[in-house]
């Protein structure tokens, strides 16, 4: 079985920074497309960022220039570095690991941006 566990969420002030981690066990991590998604109250889930097996990245326009997705295959972990945070970034952030055989999700971690 594949397990996906996010960590690093919390309360930060506008303009602050936070780094989320996504630890994956099971499968072959290096073969996964990794992604971060978020869902705010009353809103649809949206894709935040993805990173491919070879390190190519893609970002939602709303976070481009502020967020950075990365991966460390030796640690079976993906990251989302968030900077210049805004109240609109408040959401539950979920990590996704997708391969040819699986589509696995973590339980989510809450990020709240508020003064």
PDB file of N, CA and C in Angstrom:
ATOM      1  N   UNK A   1       0.820  -1.175   0.000  1.00  0.00           N
ATOM      2  CA  UNK A   1       0.000   0.000   0.000  1.00  0.00           C
ATOM      3  C   UNK A   1       0.873   1.251   0.000  1.00  0.00           C
ATOM      4  N   UNK A   2       0.326   2.302  -0.563  1.00  0.00           N
ATOM      5  CA  UNK A   2       1.009   3.576  -0.619  1.00  0.00           C
ATOM      6  C   UNK A   2       0.425   4.490   0.448  1.00  0.00           C
ATOM      7  N   UNK A   3       1.301   5.119   1.195  1.00  0.00           N
ATOM      8  CA  UNK A   3       0.890   6.103   2.186  1.00  0.00           C
ATOM      9  C   UNK A   3       1.473   7.458   1.831  1.00  0.00           C
ATOM     10  N   UNK A   4       0.642   8.483   1.934  1.00  0.00           N
ATOM     11  CA  UNK A   4       1.038   9.848   1.655  1.00  0.00           C
ATOM     12  C   UNK A   4       0.702  10.672   2.886  1.00  0.00           C
ATOM     13  N   UNK A   5       1.692  11.313   3.471  1.00  0.00           N
ATOM     14  CA  UNK A   5       1.504  12.038   4.721  1.00  0.00           C
ATOM     15  C   UNK A   5       2.075  13.436   4.596  1.00  0.00           C
ATOM     16  N   UNK A   6       1.206  14.433   4.718  1.00  0.00           N
ATOM     17  CA  UNK A   6       1.628  15.826   4.679  1.00  0.00           C
ATOM     18  C   UNK A   6       1.946  16.323   6.087  1.00  0.00           C
ATOM     19  N   UNK A   7       2.808  17.312   6.152  1.00  0.00           N
ATOM     20  CA  UNK A   7       3.107  17.972   7.408  1.00  0.00           C
ATOM     21  C   UNK A   7       3.582  19.388   7.120  1.00  0.00           C
ATOM     22  N   UNK A   8       3.607  20.208   8.145  1.00  0.00           N
ATOM     23  CA  UNK A   8       4.146  21.548   8.028  1.00  0.00           C
ATOM     24  C   UNK A   8       3.128  22.662   7.996  1.00  0.00           C
ATOM     25  N   UNK A   9       1.853  22.335   7.985  1.00  0.00           N
ATOM     26  CA  UNK A   9       0.840  23.368   7.980  1.00  0.00           C
ATOM     27  C   UNK A   9       0.784  24.103   9.308  1.00  0.00           C
ATOM     28  N   UNK A  10       0.066  25.215   9.301  1.00  0.00           N
ATOM     29  CA  UNK A  10      -0.066  25.998  10.512  1.00  0.00           C
ATOM     30  C   UNK A  10      -0.600  27.380  10.227  1.00  0.00           C
ATOM     31  N   UNK A  11      -0.494  28.244  11.220  1.00  0.00           N
ATOM     32  CA  UNK A  11      -0.964  29.618  11.136  1.00  0.00           C
ATOM     33  C   UNK A  11       0.212  30.549  10.879  1.00  0.00           C
ATOM     34  N   UNK A  12       0.098  31.361   9.838  1.00  0.00           N
ATOM     35  CA  UNK A  12       1.127  32.338   9.510  1.00  0.00           C
ATOM     36  C   UNK A  12       0.476  33.669   9.181  1.00  0.00           C
ATOM     37  N   UNK A  13       1.240  34.738   9.328  1.00  0.00           N
ATOM     38  CA  UNK A  13       0.746  36.065   8.995  1.00  0.00           C
ATOM     39  C   UNK A  13       0.911  36.360   7.514  1.00  0.00           C
ATOM     40  N   UNK A  14       0.081  37.244   6.968  1.00  0.00           N
ATOM     41  CA  UNK A  14       0.281  37.644   5.573  1.00  0.00           C
ATOM     42  C   UNK A  14       1.713  38.114   5.338  1.00  0.00           C
ATOM     43  N   UNK A  15       2.269  37.680   4.214  1.00  0.00           N
ATOM     44  CA  UNK A  15       3.648  37.976   3.901  1.00  0.00           C
ATOM     45  C   UNK A  15       4.640  36.966   4.432  1.00  0.00           C
ATOM     46  N   UNK A  16       4.181  36.054   5.259  1.00  0.00           N
ATOM     47  CA  UNK A  16       5.053  35.058   5.846  1.00  0.00           C
ATOM     48  C   UNK A  16       5.324  33.892   4.917  1.00  0.00           C
ATOM     49  N   UNK A  17       6.078  32.931   5.438  1.00  0.00           N
ATOM     50  CA  UNK A  17       6.488  31.762   4.671  1.00  0.00           C
ATOM     51  C   UNK A  17       6.205  30.494   5.452  1.00  0.00           C
ATOM     52  N   UNK A  18       6.060  29.418   4.708  1.00  0.00           N
ATOM     53  CA  UNK A  18       5.803  28.113   5.297  1.00  0.00           C
ATOM     54  C   UNK A  18       6.252  27.055   4.307  1.00  0.00           C
ATOM     55  N   UNK A  19       6.797  25.965   4.812  1.00  0.00           N
ATOM     56  CA  UNK A  19       7.175  24.852   3.952  1.00  0.00           C
ATOM     57  C   UNK A  19       6.400  23.606   4.336  1.00  0.00           C
ATOM     58  N   UNK A  20       5.698  23.057   3.365  1.00  0.00           N
ATOM     59  CA  UNK A  20       4.971  21.815   3.543  1.00  0.00           C
ATOM     60  C   UNK A  20       5.810  20.646   3.046  1.00  0.00           C
ATOM     61  N   UNK A  21       5.680  19.514   3.724  1.00  0.00           N
ATOM     62  CA  UNK A  21       6.366  18.296   3.330  1.00  0.00           C
ATOM     63  C   UNK A  21       5.351  17.211   3.025  1.00  0.00           C
ATOM     64  N   UNK A  22       5.709  16.343   2.106  1.00  0.00           N
ATOM     65  CA  UNK A  22       4.862  15.228   1.707  1.00  0.00           C
ATOM     66  C   UNK A  22       5.730  13.984   1.640  1.00  0.00           C
ATOM     67  N   UNK A  23       5.594  13.122   2.636  1.00  0.00           N
ATOM     68  CA  UNK A  23       6.361  11.890   2.704  1.00  0.00           C
ATOM     69  C   UNK A  23       5.545  10.741   2.131  1.00  0.00           C
ATOM     70  N   UNK A  24       6.154   9.985   1.234  1.00  0.00           N
ATOM     71  CA  UNK A  24       5.479   8.890   0.539  1.00  0.00           C
ATOM     72  C   UNK A  24       6.191   7.591   0.852  1.00  0.00           C
ATOM     73  N   UNK A  25       5.431   6.587   1.250  1.00  0.00           N
ATOM     74  CA  UNK A  25       5.967   5.249   1.450  1.00  0.00           C
ATOM     75  C   UNK A  25       5.223   4.273   0.551  1.00  0.00           C
ATOM     76  N   UNK A  26       5.935   3.276   0.062  1.00  0.00           N
ATOM     77  CA  UNK A  26       5.358   2.334  -0.868  1.00  0.00           C
ATOM     78  C   UNK A  26       5.560   2.787  -2.300  1.00  0.00           C
ATOM     79  N   UNK A  27       5.534   1.837  -3.209  1.00  0.00           N
ATOM     80  CA  UNK A  27       5.765   2.158  -4.600  1.00  0.00           C
ATOM     81  C   UNK A  27       7.206   2.572  -4.852  1.00  0.00           C
ATOM     82  N   UNK A  28       7.419   3.126  -6.017  1.00  0.00           N
ATOM     83  CA  UNK A  28       8.733   3.645  -6.389  1.00  0.00           C
ATOM     84  C   UNK A  28       8.578   5.146  -6.542  1.00  0.00           C
ATOM     85  N   UNK A  29       9.068   5.869  -5.561  1.00  0.00           N
ATOM     86  CA  UNK A  29       8.807   7.301  -5.483  1.00  0.00           C
ATOM     87  C   UNK A  29       9.273   8.041  -6.732  1.00  0.00           C
ATOM     88  N   UNK A  30      10.424   7.667  -7.249  1.00  0.00           N
ATOM     89  CA  UNK A  30      11.005   8.396  -8.366  1.00  0.00           C
ATOM     90  C   UNK A  30      10.156   8.317  -9.630  1.00  0.00           C
ATOM     91  N   UNK A  31       9.228   7.393  -9.683  1.00  0.00           N
ATOM     92  CA  UNK A  31       8.362   7.257 -10.856  1.00  0.00           C
ATOM     93  C   UNK A  31       7.077   8.070 -10.745  1.00  0.00           C
ATOM     94  N   UNK A  32       6.879   8.725  -9.630  1.00  0.00           N
ATOM     95  CA  UNK A  32       5.654   9.484  -9.393  1.00  0.00           C
ATOM     96  C   UNK A  32       5.724  10.889  -9.953  1.00  0.00           C
ATOM     97  N   UNK A  33       4.622  11.311 -10.554  1.00  0.00           N
ATOM     98  CA  UNK A  33       4.341  12.734 -10.658  1.00  0.00           C
ATOM     99  C   UNK A  33       3.808  13.163  -9.299  1.00  0.00           C
ATOM    100  N   UNK A  34       4.378  14.208  -8.737  1.00  0.00           N
ATOM    101  CA  UNK A  34       3.941  14.717  -7.450  1.00  0.00           C
ATOM    102  C   UNK A  34       3.207  16.037  -7.642  1.00  0.00           C
ATOM    103  N   UNK A  35       2.169  16.217  -6.859  1.00  0.00           N
ATOM    104  CA  UNK A  35       1.396  17.443  -6.965  1.00  0.00           C
ATOM    105  C   UNK A  35       0.875  17.905  -5.621  1.00  0.00           C
ATOM    106  N   UNK A  36       0.685  19.204  -5.521  1.00  0.00           N
ATOM    107  CA  UNK A  36       0.020  19.813  -4.381  1.00  0.00           C
ATOM    108  C   UNK A  36      -1.283  20.441  -4.860  1.00  0.00           C
ATOM    109  N   UNK A  37      -2.343  20.180  -4.110  1.00  0.00           N
ATOM    110  CA  UNK A  37      -3.654  20.746  -4.367  1.00  0.00           C
ATOM    111  C   UNK A  37      -4.143  21.435  -3.100  1.00  0.00           C
ATOM    112  N   UNK A  38      -5.121  22.302  -3.249  1.00  0.00           N
ATOM    113  CA  UNK A  38      -5.689  22.943  -2.072  1.00  0.00           C
ATOM    114  C   UNK A  38      -7.181  23.159  -2.268  1.00  0.00           C
ATOM    115  N   UNK A  39      -7.880  23.199  -1.144  1.00  0.00           N
ATOM    116  CA  UNK A  39      -9.303  23.473  -1.153  1.00  0.00           C
ATOM    117  C   UNK A  39      -9.640  24.382   0.013  1.00  0.00           C
ATOM    118  N   UNK A  40     -10.178  25.535  -0.303  1.00  0.00           N
ATOM    119  CA  UNK A  40     -10.621  26.487   0.696  1.00  0.00           C
ATOM    120  C   UNK A  40     -12.110  26.300   0.951  1.00  0.00           C
ATOM    121  N   UNK A  41     -12.593  26.717   2.118  1.00  0.00           N
ATOM    122  CA  UNK A  41     -14.015  26.589   2.415  1.00  0.00           C
ATOM    123  C   UNK A  41     -14.877  27.258   1.350  1.00  0.00           C
ATOM    124  N   UNK A  42     -15.865  26.528   0.853  1.00  0.00           N
ATOM    125  CA  UNK A  42     -16.773  27.068  -0.141  1.00  0.00           C
ATOM    126  C   UNK A  42     -16.217  27.152  -1.545  1.00  0.00           C
ATOM    127  N   UNK A  43     -15.026  26.625  -1.775  1.00  0.00           N
ATOM    128  CA  UNK A  43     -14.414  26.690  -3.087  1.00  0.00           C
ATOM    129  C   UNK A  43     -14.080  25.296  -3.598  1.00  0.00           C
ATOM    130  N   UNK A  44     -13.881  25.206  -4.907  1.00  0.00           N
ATOM    131  CA  UNK A  44     -13.477  23.953  -5.527  1.00  0.00           C
ATOM    132  C   UNK A  44     -12.002  23.669  -5.248  1.00  0.00           C
ATOM    133  N   UNK A  45     -11.656  22.392  -5.274  1.00  0.00           N
ATOM    134  CA  UNK A  45     -10.259  22.021  -5.171  1.00  0.00           C
ATOM    135  C   UNK A  45      -9.505  22.508  -6.402  1.00  0.00           C
ATOM    136  N   UNK A  46      -8.320  23.029  -6.199  1.00  0.00           N
ATOM    137  CA  UNK A  46      -7.522  23.504  -7.312  1.00  0.00           C
ATOM    138  C   UNK A  46      -6.106  22.962  -7.236  1.00  0.00           C
ATOM    139  N   UNK A  47      -5.531  22.776  -8.397  1.00  0.00           N
ATOM    140  CA  UNK A  47      -4.145  22.352  -8.481  1.00  0.00           C
ATOM    141  C   UNK A  47      -3.246  23.538  -8.193  1.00  0.00           C
ATOM    142  N   UNK A  48      -2.285  23.338  -7.313  1.00  0.00           N
ATOM    143  CA  UNK A  48      -1.353  24.388  -6.933  1.00  0.00           C
ATOM    144  C   UNK A  48      -0.052  24.266  -7.718  1.00  0.00           C
ATOM    145  N   UNK A  49       0.532  23.073  -7.721  1.00  0.00           N
ATOM    146  CA  UNK A  49       1.819  22.870  -8.370  1.00  0.00           C
ATOM    147  C   UNK A  49       2.039  21.394  -8.616  1.00  0.00           C
ATOM    148  N   UNK A  50       2.808  21.087  -9.655  1.00  0.00           N
ATOM    149  CA  UNK A  50       3.208  19.716  -9.949  1.00  0.00           C
ATOM    150  C   UNK A  50       4.693  19.676 -10.260  1.00  0.00           C
ATOM    151  N   UNK A  51       5.269  18.507 -10.054  1.00  0.00           N
ATOM    152  CA  UNK A  51       6.656  18.273 -10.432  1.00  0.00           C
ATOM    153  C   UNK A  51       6.767  16.864 -10.998  1.00  0.00           C
ATOM    154  N   UNK A  52       7.407  16.749 -12.148  1.00  0.00           N
ATOM    155  CA  UNK A  52       7.511  15.484 -12.850  1.00  0.00           C
ATOM    156  C   UNK A  52       8.692  14.679 -12.353  1.00  0.00           C
ATOM    157  N   UNK A  53       8.846  13.503 -12.944  1.00  0.00           N
ATOM    158  CA  UNK A  53       9.955  12.623 -12.602  1.00  0.00           C
ATOM    159  C   UNK A  53      11.300  13.274 -12.868  1.00  0.00           C
ATOM    160  N   UNK A  54      11.373  14.091 -13.910  1.00  0.00           N
ATOM    161  CA  UNK A  54      12.642  14.719 -14.266  1.00  0.00           C
ATOM    162  C   UNK A  54      12.799  16.121 -13.691  1.00  0.00           C
ATOM    163  N   UNK A  55      11.846  16.540 -12.850  1.00  0.00           N
ATOM    164  CA  UNK A  55      11.983  17.807 -12.164  1.00  0.00           C
ATOM    165  C   UNK A  55      11.306  18.985 -12.820  1.00  0.00           C
ATOM    166  N   UNK A  56      10.599  18.780 -13.915  1.00  0.00           N
ATOM    167  CA  UNK A  56       9.857  19.871 -14.531  1.00  0.00           C
ATOM    168  C   UNK A  56       8.689  20.277 -13.641  1.00  0.00           C
ATOM    169  N   UNK A  57       8.450  21.566 -13.522  1.00  0.00           N
ATOM    170  CA  UNK A  57       7.421  22.072 -12.620  1.00  0.00           C
ATOM    171  C   UNK A  57       6.361  22.859 -13.362  1.00  0.00           C
ATOM    172  N   UNK A  58       5.202  22.933 -12.747  1.00  0.00           N
ATOM    173  CA  UNK A  58       4.087  23.700 -13.266  1.00  0.00           C
ATOM    174  C   UNK A  58       3.335  24.284 -12.084  1.00  0.00           C
ATOM    175  N   UNK A  59       2.855  25.528 -12.234  1.00  0.00           N
ATOM    176  CA  UNK A  59       2.208  26.226 -11.137  1.00  0.00           C
ATOM    177  C   UNK A  59       0.912  26.874 -11.578  1.00  0.00           C
ATOM    178  N   UNK A  60      -0.020  26.942 -10.651  1.00  0.00           N
ATOM    179  CA  UNK A  60      -1.195  27.766 -10.872  1.00  0.00           C
ATOM    180  C   UNK A  60      -0.782  29.229 -10.949  1.00  0.00           C
ATOM    181  N   UNK A  61      -1.483  29.989 -11.774  1.00  0.00           N
ATOM    182  CA  UNK A  61      -1.147  31.400 -11.919  1.00  0.00           C
ATOM    183  C   UNK A  61      -1.201  32.141 -10.583  1.00  0.00           C
ATOM    184  N   UNK A  62      -2.088  31.723  -9.698  1.00  0.00           N
ATOM    185  CA  UNK A  62      -2.277  32.410  -8.437  1.00  0.00           C
ATOM    186  C   UNK A  62      -1.092  32.280  -7.488  1.00  0.00           C
ATOM    187  N   UNK A  63      -0.228  31.291  -7.708  1.00  0.00           N
ATOM    188  CA  UNK A  63       0.901  31.079  -6.814  1.00  0.00           C
ATOM    189  C   UNK A  63       2.243  31.233  -7.510  1.00  0.00           C
ATOM    190  N   UNK A  64       2.238  31.415  -8.807  1.00  0.00           N
ATOM    191  CA  UNK A  64       3.477  31.509  -9.568  1.00  0.00           C
ATOM    192  C   UNK A  64       4.333  32.657  -9.055  1.00  0.00           C
ATOM    193  N   UNK A  65       5.597  32.368  -8.825  1.00  0.00           N
ATOM    194  CA  UNK A  65       6.511  33.361  -8.304  1.00  0.00           C
ATOM    195  C   UNK A  65       6.581  33.408  -6.798  1.00  0.00           C
ATOM    196  N   UNK A  66       5.622  32.781  -6.125  1.00  0.00           N
ATOM    197  CA  UNK A  66       5.596  32.772  -4.660  1.00  0.00           C
ATOM    198  C   UNK A  66       5.842  31.387  -4.074  1.00  0.00           C
ATOM    199  N   UNK A  67       5.381  30.352  -4.772  1.00  0.00           N
ATOM    200  CA  UNK A  67       5.506  28.978  -4.291  1.00  0.00           C
ATOM    201  C   UNK A  67       6.531  28.231  -5.130  1.00  0.00           C
ATOM    202  N   UNK A  68       7.215  27.281  -4.505  1.00  0.00           N
ATOM    203  CA  UNK A  68       8.165  26.428  -5.197  1.00  0.00           C
ATOM    204  C   UNK A  68       7.938  24.983  -4.785  1.00  0.00           C
ATOM    205  N   UNK A  69       7.705  24.127  -5.763  1.00  0.00           N
ATOM    206  CA  UNK A  69       7.589  22.700  -5.503  1.00  0.00           C
ATOM    207  C   UNK A  69       8.931  22.038  -5.800  1.00  0.00           C
ATOM    208  N   UNK A  70       9.293  21.068  -4.979  1.00  0.00           N
ATOM    209  CA  UNK A  70      10.539  20.353  -5.175  1.00  0.00           C
ATOM    210  C   UNK A  70      10.369  18.921  -4.697  1.00  0.00           C
ATOM    211  N   UNK A  71      11.369  18.102  -4.981  1.00  0.00           N
ATOM    212  CA  UNK A  71      11.326  16.717  -4.531  1.00  0.00           C
ATOM    213  C   UNK A  71      12.725  16.247  -4.187  1.00  0.00           C
ATOM    214  N   UNK A  72      12.796  15.331  -3.241  1.00  0.00           N
ATOM    215  CA  UNK A  72      14.041  14.699  -2.848  1.00  0.00           C
ATOM    216  C   UNK A  72      13.801  13.199  -2.939  1.00  0.00           C
ATOM    217  N   UNK A  73      14.240  12.608  -4.034  1.00  0.00           N
ATOM    218  CA  UNK A  73      13.965  11.189  -4.263  1.00  0.00           C
ATOM    219  C   UNK A  73      14.659  10.294  -3.235  1.00  0.00           C
ATOM    220  N   UNK A  74      15.786  10.733  -2.703  1.00  0.00           N
ATOM    221  CA  UNK A  74      16.478   9.953  -1.693  1.00  0.00           C
ATOM    222  C   UNK A  74      15.681   9.863  -0.400  1.00  0.00           C
ATOM    223  N   UNK A  75      14.833  10.848  -0.148  1.00  0.00           N
ATOM    224  CA  UNK A  75      14.013  10.866   1.056  1.00  0.00           C
ATOM    225  C   UNK A  75      12.552  10.526   0.796  1.00  0.00           C
ATOM    226  N   UNK A  76      12.218  10.214  -0.447  1.00  0.00           N
ATOM    227  CA  UNK A  76      10.831   9.918  -0.820  1.00  0.00           C
ATOM    228  C   UNK A  76       9.884  11.020  -0.352  1.00  0.00           C
ATOM    229  N   UNK A  77      10.292  12.245  -0.581  1.00  0.00           N
ATOM    230  CA  UNK A  77       9.554  13.386  -0.056  1.00  0.00           C
ATOM    231  C   UNK A  77       9.455  14.491  -1.097  1.00  0.00           C
ATOM    232  N   UNK A  78       8.282  15.092  -1.177  1.00  0.00           N
ATOM    233  CA  UNK A  78       8.077  16.296  -1.960  1.00  0.00           C
ATOM    234  C   UNK A  78       7.806  17.463  -1.022  1.00  0.00           C
ATOM    235  N   UNK A  79       8.078  18.662  -1.500  1.00  0.00           N
ATOM    236  CA  UNK A  79       7.944  19.851  -0.679  1.00  0.00           C
ATOM    237  C   UNK A  79       7.192  20.935  -1.425  1.00  0.00           C
ATOM    238  N   UNK A  80       6.596  21.819  -0.665  1.00  0.00           N
ATOM    239  CA  UNK A  80       6.016  23.027  -1.215  1.00  0.00           C
ATOM    240  C   UNK A  80       6.466  24.190  -0.341  1.00  0.00           C
ATOM    241  N   UNK A  81       7.379  24.985  -0.864  1.00  0.00           N
ATOM    242  CA  UNK A  81       7.839  26.179  -0.176  1.00  0.00           C
ATOM    243  C   UNK A  81       6.927  27.333  -0.551  1.00  0.00           C
ATOM    244  N   UNK A  82       6.281  27.922   0.429  1.00  0.00           N
ATOM    245  CA  UNK A  82       5.324  28.990   0.210  1.00  0.00           C
ATOM    246  C   UNK A  82       5.856  30.274   0.828  1.00  0.00           C
ATOM    247  N   UNK A  83       5.903  31.317   0.028  1.00  0.00           N
ATOM    248  CA  UNK A  83       6.377  32.615   0.475  1.00  0.00           C
ATOM    249  C   UNK A  83       5.365  33.685   0.100  1.00  0.00           C
ATOM    250  N   UNK A  84       5.530  34.855   0.695  1.00  0.00           N
ATOM    251  CA  UNK A  84       4.627  35.980   0.430  1.00  0.00           C
ATOM    252  C   UNK A  84       3.171  35.545   0.533  1.00  0.00           C
ATOM    253  N   UNK A  85       2.862  34.855   1.595  1.00  0.00           N
ATOM    254  CA  UNK A  85       1.538  34.259   1.739  1.00  0.00           C
ATOM    255  C   UNK A  85       0.453  35.315   1.894  1.00  0.00           C
ATOM    256  N   UNK A  86      -0.689  35.014   1.325  1.00  0.00           N
ATOM    257  CA  UNK A  86      -1.853  35.884   1.341  1.00  0.00           C
ATOM    258  C   UNK A  86      -3.008  35.192   2.044  1.00  0.00           C
ATOM    259  N   UNK A  87      -3.965  35.958   2.565  1.00  0.00           N
ATOM    260  CA  UNK A  87      -5.146  35.320   3.164  1.00  0.00           C
ATOM    261  C   UNK A  87      -5.858  34.366   2.208  1.00  0.00           C
ATOM    262  N   UNK A  88      -5.843  34.663   0.912  1.00  0.00           N
ATOM    263  CA  UNK A  88      -6.486  33.785  -0.063  1.00  0.00           C
ATOM    264  C   UNK A  88      -5.785  32.443  -0.207  1.00  0.00           C
ATOM    265  N   UNK A  89      -4.586  32.307   0.342  1.00  0.00           N
ATOM    266  CA  UNK A  89      -3.894  31.023   0.333  1.00  0.00           C
ATOM    267  C   UNK A  89      -4.415  30.080   1.405  1.00  0.00           C
ATOM    268  N   UNK A  90      -5.255  30.573   2.294  1.00  0.00           N
ATOM    269  CA  UNK A  90      -5.811  29.741   3.352  1.00  0.00           C
ATOM    270  C   UNK A  90      -6.609  28.589   2.759  1.00  0.00           C
ATOM    271  N   UNK A  91      -6.245  27.372   3.131  1.00  0.00           N
ATOM    272  CA  UNK A  91      -6.888  26.186   2.575  1.00  0.00           C
ATOM    273  C   UNK A  91      -6.316  24.950   3.245  1.00  0.00           C
ATOM    274  N   UNK A  92      -6.955  23.829   2.981  1.00  0.00           N
ATOM    275  CA  UNK A  92      -6.366  22.536   3.277  1.00  0.00           C
ATOM    276  C   UNK A  92      -5.535  22.129   2.068  1.00  0.00           C
ATOM    277  N   UNK A  93      -4.272  21.865   2.300  1.00  0.00           N
ATOM    278  CA  UNK A  93      -3.355  21.482   1.235  1.00  0.00           C
ATOM    279  C   UNK A  93      -3.146  19.980   1.249  1.00  0.00           C
ATOM    280  N   UNK A  94      -3.368  19.345   0.101  1.00  0.00           N
ATOM    281  CA  UNK A  94      -3.242  17.906  -0.036  1.00  0.00           C
ATOM    282  C   UNK A  94      -2.158  17.560  -1.041  1.00  0.00           C
ATOM    283  N   UNK A  95      -1.452  16.492  -0.756  1.00  0.00           N
ATOM    284  CA  UNK A  95      -0.393  16.004  -1.617  1.00  0.00           C
ATOM    285  C   UNK A  95      -0.885  14.808  -2.409  1.00  0.00           C
ATOM    286  N   UNK A  96      -0.499  14.763  -3.671  1.00  0.00           N
ATOM    287  CA  UNK A  96      -0.896  13.693  -4.577  1.00  0.00           C
ATOM    288  C   UNK A  96       0.331  13.044  -5.190  1.00  0.00           C
ATOM    289  N   UNK A  97       0.355  11.718  -5.184  1.00  0.00           N
ATOM    290  CA  UNK A  97       1.394  10.935  -5.842  1.00  0.00           C
ATOM    291  C   UNK A  97       0.740  10.093  -6.920  1.00  0.00           C
ATOM    292  N   UNK A  98       1.120  10.339  -8.156  1.00  0.00           N
ATOM    293  CA  UNK A  98       0.473   9.653  -9.275  1.00  0.00           C
ATOM    294  C   UNK A  98       1.502   8.937 -10.132  1.00  0.00           C
ATOM    295  N   UNK A  99       1.229   7.663 -10.405  1.00  0.00           N
ATOM    296  CA  UNK A  99       2.035   6.856 -11.299  1.00  0.00           C
ATOM    297  C   UNK A  99       1.110   6.166 -12.288  1.00  0.00           C
ATOM    298  N   UNK A 100       1.669   5.321 -13.123  1.00  0.00           N
ATOM    299  CA  UNK A 100       0.844   4.568 -14.058  1.00  0.00           C
ATOM    300  C   UNK A 100      -0.124   3.636 -13.342  1.00  0.00           C
ATOM    301  N   UNK A 101       0.228   3.207 -12.132  1.00  0.00           N
ATOM    302  CA  UNK A 101      -0.560   2.226 -11.416  1.00  0.00           C
ATOM    303  C   UNK A 101      -1.412   2.790 -10.292  1.00  0.00           C
ATOM    304  N   UNK A 102      -1.088   3.978  -9.799  1.00  0.00           N
ATOM    305  CA  UNK A 102      -1.732   4.476  -8.603  1.00  0.00           C
ATOM    306  C   UNK A 102      -2.039   5.964  -8.710  1.00  0.00           C
ATOM    307  N   UNK A 103      -2.994   6.365  -7.919  1.00  0.00           N
ATOM    308  CA  UNK A 103      -3.313   7.768  -7.711  1.00  0.00           C
ATOM    309  C   UNK A 103      -3.618   7.914  -6.218  1.00  0.00           C
ATOM    310  N   UNK A 104      -2.637   8.354  -5.460  1.00  0.00           N
ATOM    311  CA  UNK A 104      -2.707   8.322  -4.003  1.00  0.00           C
ATOM    312  C   UNK A 104      -2.707   9.722  -3.424  1.00  0.00           C
ATOM    313  N   UNK A 105      -3.466   9.892  -2.348  1.00  0.00           N
ATOM    314  CA  UNK A 105      -3.650  11.191  -1.711  1.00  0.00           C
ATOM    315  C   UNK A 105      -3.361  11.127  -0.229  1.00  0.00           C
ATOM    316  N   UNK A 106      -2.845  12.208   0.291  1.00  0.00           N
ATOM    317  CA  UNK A 106      -2.698  12.357   1.720  1.00  0.00           C
ATOM    318  C   UNK A 106      -3.964  12.898   2.347  1.00  0.00           C
ATOM    319  N   UNK A 107      -3.938  13.032   3.655  1.00  0.00           N
ATOM    320  CA  UNK A 107      -5.108  13.482   4.399  1.00  0.00           C
ATOM    321  C   UNK A 107      -5.272  14.995   4.411  1.00  0.00           C
ATOM    322  N   UNK A 108      -4.229  15.702   4.064  1.00  0.00           N
ATOM    323  CA  UNK A 108      -4.270  17.149   4.021  1.00  0.00           C
ATOM    324  C   UNK A 108      -3.707  17.789   5.270  1.00  0.00           C
ATOM    325  N   UNK A 109      -3.218  19.007   5.101  1.00  0.00           N
ATOM    326  CA  UNK A 109      -2.726  19.797   6.216  1.00  0.00           C
ATOM    327  C   UNK A 109      -3.254  21.221   6.073  1.00  0.00           C
ATOM    328  N   UNK A 110      -3.704  21.781   7.176  1.00  0.00           N
ATOM    329  CA  UNK A 110      -4.343  23.095   7.160  1.00  0.00           C
ATOM    330  C   UNK A 110      -3.304  24.202   7.149  1.00  0.00           C
ATOM    331  N   UNK A 111      -3.474  25.134   6.228  1.00  0.00           N
ATOM    332  CA  UNK A 111      -2.682  26.358   6.189  1.00  0.00           C
ATOM    333  C   UNK A 111      -3.633  27.531   6.366  1.00  0.00           C
ATOM    334  N   UNK A 112      -3.372  28.334   7.373  1.00  0.00           N
ATOM    335  CA  UNK A 112      -4.193  29.508   7.643  1.00  0.00           C
ATOM    336  C   UNK A 112      -3.315  30.744   7.617  1.00  0.00           C
ATOM    337  N   UNK A 113      -3.664  31.693   6.769  1.00  0.00           N
ATOM    338  CA  UNK A 113      -2.921  32.945   6.637  1.00  0.00           C
ATOM    339  C   UNK A 113      -3.818  34.052   7.168  1.00  0.00           C
ATOM    340  N   UNK A 114      -3.443  34.601   8.301  1.00  0.00           N
ATOM    341  CA  UNK A 114      -4.293  35.582   8.956  1.00  0.00           C
ATOM    342  C   UNK A 114      -3.455  36.439   9.889  1.00  0.00           C
ATOM    343  N   UNK A 115      -3.848  37.692  10.012  1.00  0.00           N
ATOM    344  CA  UNK A 115      -3.222  38.593  10.959  1.00  0.00           C
ATOM    345  C   UNK A 115      -3.995  38.654  12.265  1.00  0.00           C
TER     346      UNK A 115
END
